XYZ file of N, CA and C in Angstrom:
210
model
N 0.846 -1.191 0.000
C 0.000 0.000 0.000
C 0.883 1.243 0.000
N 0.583 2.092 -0.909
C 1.308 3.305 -1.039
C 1.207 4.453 0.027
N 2.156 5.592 0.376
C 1.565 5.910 1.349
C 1.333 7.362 1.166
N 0.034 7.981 1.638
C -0.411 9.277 1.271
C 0.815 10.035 1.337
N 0.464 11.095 0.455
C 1.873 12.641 0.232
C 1.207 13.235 1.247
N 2.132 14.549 1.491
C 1.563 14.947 2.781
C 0.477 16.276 2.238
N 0.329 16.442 1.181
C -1.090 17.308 0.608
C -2.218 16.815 0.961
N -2.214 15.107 0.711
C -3.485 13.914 0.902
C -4.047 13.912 1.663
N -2.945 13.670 2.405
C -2.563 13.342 4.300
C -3.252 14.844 5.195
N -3.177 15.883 4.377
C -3.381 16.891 5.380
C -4.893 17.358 4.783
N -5.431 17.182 3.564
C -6.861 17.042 3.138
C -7.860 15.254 3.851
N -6.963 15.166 3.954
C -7.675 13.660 4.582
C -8.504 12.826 3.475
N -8.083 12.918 2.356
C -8.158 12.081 0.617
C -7.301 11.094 0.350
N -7.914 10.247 0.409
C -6.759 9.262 -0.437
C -6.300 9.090 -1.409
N -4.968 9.151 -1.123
C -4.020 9.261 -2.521
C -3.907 8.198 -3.440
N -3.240 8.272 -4.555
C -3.460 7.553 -5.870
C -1.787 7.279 -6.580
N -2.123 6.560 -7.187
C -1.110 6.452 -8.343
C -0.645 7.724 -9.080
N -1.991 8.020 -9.287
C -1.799 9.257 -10.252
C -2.346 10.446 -9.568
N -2.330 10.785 -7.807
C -2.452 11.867 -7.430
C -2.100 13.440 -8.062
N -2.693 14.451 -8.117
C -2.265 15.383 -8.646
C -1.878 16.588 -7.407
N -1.582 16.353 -6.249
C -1.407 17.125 -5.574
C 0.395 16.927 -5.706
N 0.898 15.210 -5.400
C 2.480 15.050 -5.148
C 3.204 15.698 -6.057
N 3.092 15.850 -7.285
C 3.583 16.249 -7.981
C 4.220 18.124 -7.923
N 2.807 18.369 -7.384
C 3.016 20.200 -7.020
C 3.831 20.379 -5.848
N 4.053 19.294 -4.949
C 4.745 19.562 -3.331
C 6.153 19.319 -3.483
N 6.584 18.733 -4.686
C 7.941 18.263 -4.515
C 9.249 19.242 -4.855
N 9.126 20.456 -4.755
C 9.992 21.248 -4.496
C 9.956 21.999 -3.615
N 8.750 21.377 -2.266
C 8.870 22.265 -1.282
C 10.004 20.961 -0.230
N 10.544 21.652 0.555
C 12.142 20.617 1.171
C 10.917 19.752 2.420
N 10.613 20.882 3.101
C 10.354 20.293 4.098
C 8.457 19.839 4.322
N 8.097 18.330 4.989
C 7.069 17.834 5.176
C 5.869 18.987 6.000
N 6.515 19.560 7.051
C 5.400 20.363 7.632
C 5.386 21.846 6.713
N 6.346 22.134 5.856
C 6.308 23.464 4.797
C 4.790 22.822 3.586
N 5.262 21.353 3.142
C 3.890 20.972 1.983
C 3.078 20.784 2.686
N 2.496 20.780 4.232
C 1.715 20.768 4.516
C 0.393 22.100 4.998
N 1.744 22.922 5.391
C 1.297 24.294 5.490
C 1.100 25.186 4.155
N 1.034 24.987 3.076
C 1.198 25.522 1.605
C -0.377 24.706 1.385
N -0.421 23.363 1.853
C -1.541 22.356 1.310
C -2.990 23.791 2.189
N -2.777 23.655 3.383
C -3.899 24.019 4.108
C -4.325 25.500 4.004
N -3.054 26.378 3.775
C -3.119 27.512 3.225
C -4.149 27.896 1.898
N -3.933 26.585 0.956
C -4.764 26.483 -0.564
C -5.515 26.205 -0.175
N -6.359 25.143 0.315
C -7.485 24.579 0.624
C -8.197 25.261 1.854
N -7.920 26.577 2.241
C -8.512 27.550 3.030
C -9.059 28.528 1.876
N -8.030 28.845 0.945
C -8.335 29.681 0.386
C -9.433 29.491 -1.302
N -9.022 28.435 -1.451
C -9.899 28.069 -2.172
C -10.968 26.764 -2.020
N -10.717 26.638 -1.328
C -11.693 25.155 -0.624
C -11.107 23.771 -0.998
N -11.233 22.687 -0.164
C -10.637 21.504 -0.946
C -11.061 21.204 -2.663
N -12.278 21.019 -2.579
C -12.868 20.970 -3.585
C -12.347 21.936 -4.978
N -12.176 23.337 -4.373
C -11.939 24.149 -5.815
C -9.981 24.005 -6.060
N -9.606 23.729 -4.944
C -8.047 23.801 -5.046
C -7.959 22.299 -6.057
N -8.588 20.921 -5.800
C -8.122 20.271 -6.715
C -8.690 20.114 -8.304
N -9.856 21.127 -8.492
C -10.488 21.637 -9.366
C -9.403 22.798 -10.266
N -8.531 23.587 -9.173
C -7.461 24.473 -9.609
C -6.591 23.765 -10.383
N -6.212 22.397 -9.704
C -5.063 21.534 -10.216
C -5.157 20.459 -11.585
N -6.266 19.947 -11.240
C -7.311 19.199 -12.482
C -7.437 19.901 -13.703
N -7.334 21.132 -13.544
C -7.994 21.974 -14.747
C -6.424 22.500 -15.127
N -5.067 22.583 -15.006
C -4.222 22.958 -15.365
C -3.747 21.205 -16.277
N -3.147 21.838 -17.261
C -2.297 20.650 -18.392
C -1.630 20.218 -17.313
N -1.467 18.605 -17.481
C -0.554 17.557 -17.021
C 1.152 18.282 -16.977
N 1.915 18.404 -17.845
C 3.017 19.222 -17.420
C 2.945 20.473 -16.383
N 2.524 21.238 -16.202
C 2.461 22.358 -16.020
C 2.088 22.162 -14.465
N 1.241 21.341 -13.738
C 0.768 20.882 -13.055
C 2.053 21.225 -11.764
N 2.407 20.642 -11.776
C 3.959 21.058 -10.718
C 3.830 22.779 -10.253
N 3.773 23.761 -11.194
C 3.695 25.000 -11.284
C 2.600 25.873 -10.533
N 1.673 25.060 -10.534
C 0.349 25.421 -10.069
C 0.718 25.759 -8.782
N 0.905 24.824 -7.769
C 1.110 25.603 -6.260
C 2.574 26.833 -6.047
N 2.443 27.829 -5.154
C 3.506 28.597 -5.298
C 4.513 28.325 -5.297
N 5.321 28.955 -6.109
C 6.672 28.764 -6.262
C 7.923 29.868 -5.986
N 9.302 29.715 -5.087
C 9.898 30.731 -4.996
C 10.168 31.323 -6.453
N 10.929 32.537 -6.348
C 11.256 33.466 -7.503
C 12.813 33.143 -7.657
């Protein structure tokens, strides 16, 4: 059994093969930083519309979607 990313983990969704949240967290370093970025989005746009945010961006690009330093 695979084990939730910590975006999943902190929406309380179970994760997938083909989750679209892991992909956006993996240039943040630290576990409680993708978690605080996760809850930050999903405050601000609701669980529902944040993976609606992510769903609706092209498969590449997808990574880009959550913030990124400059």
């Amino acid at each position: 059994m695979r084990m939730s990313c910590n975006g999943c983990r902190v929406l309380r969704k179970g994760c997938s093969e083909t989750c679209s949240i892991c992909p956006c967290l993996h240039w943040i370093k630290s576990p409680e930083s993708q978690a605080n970025v996760t809850v930050f989005l999903a405050k601000f746009y609701g669980r529902a519309g944040l993976m609606n945010l992510i769903n609706t961006g092209l498969e590449h690009l997808r990574p880009g979607i959550y913030f990124k330093k400059q």
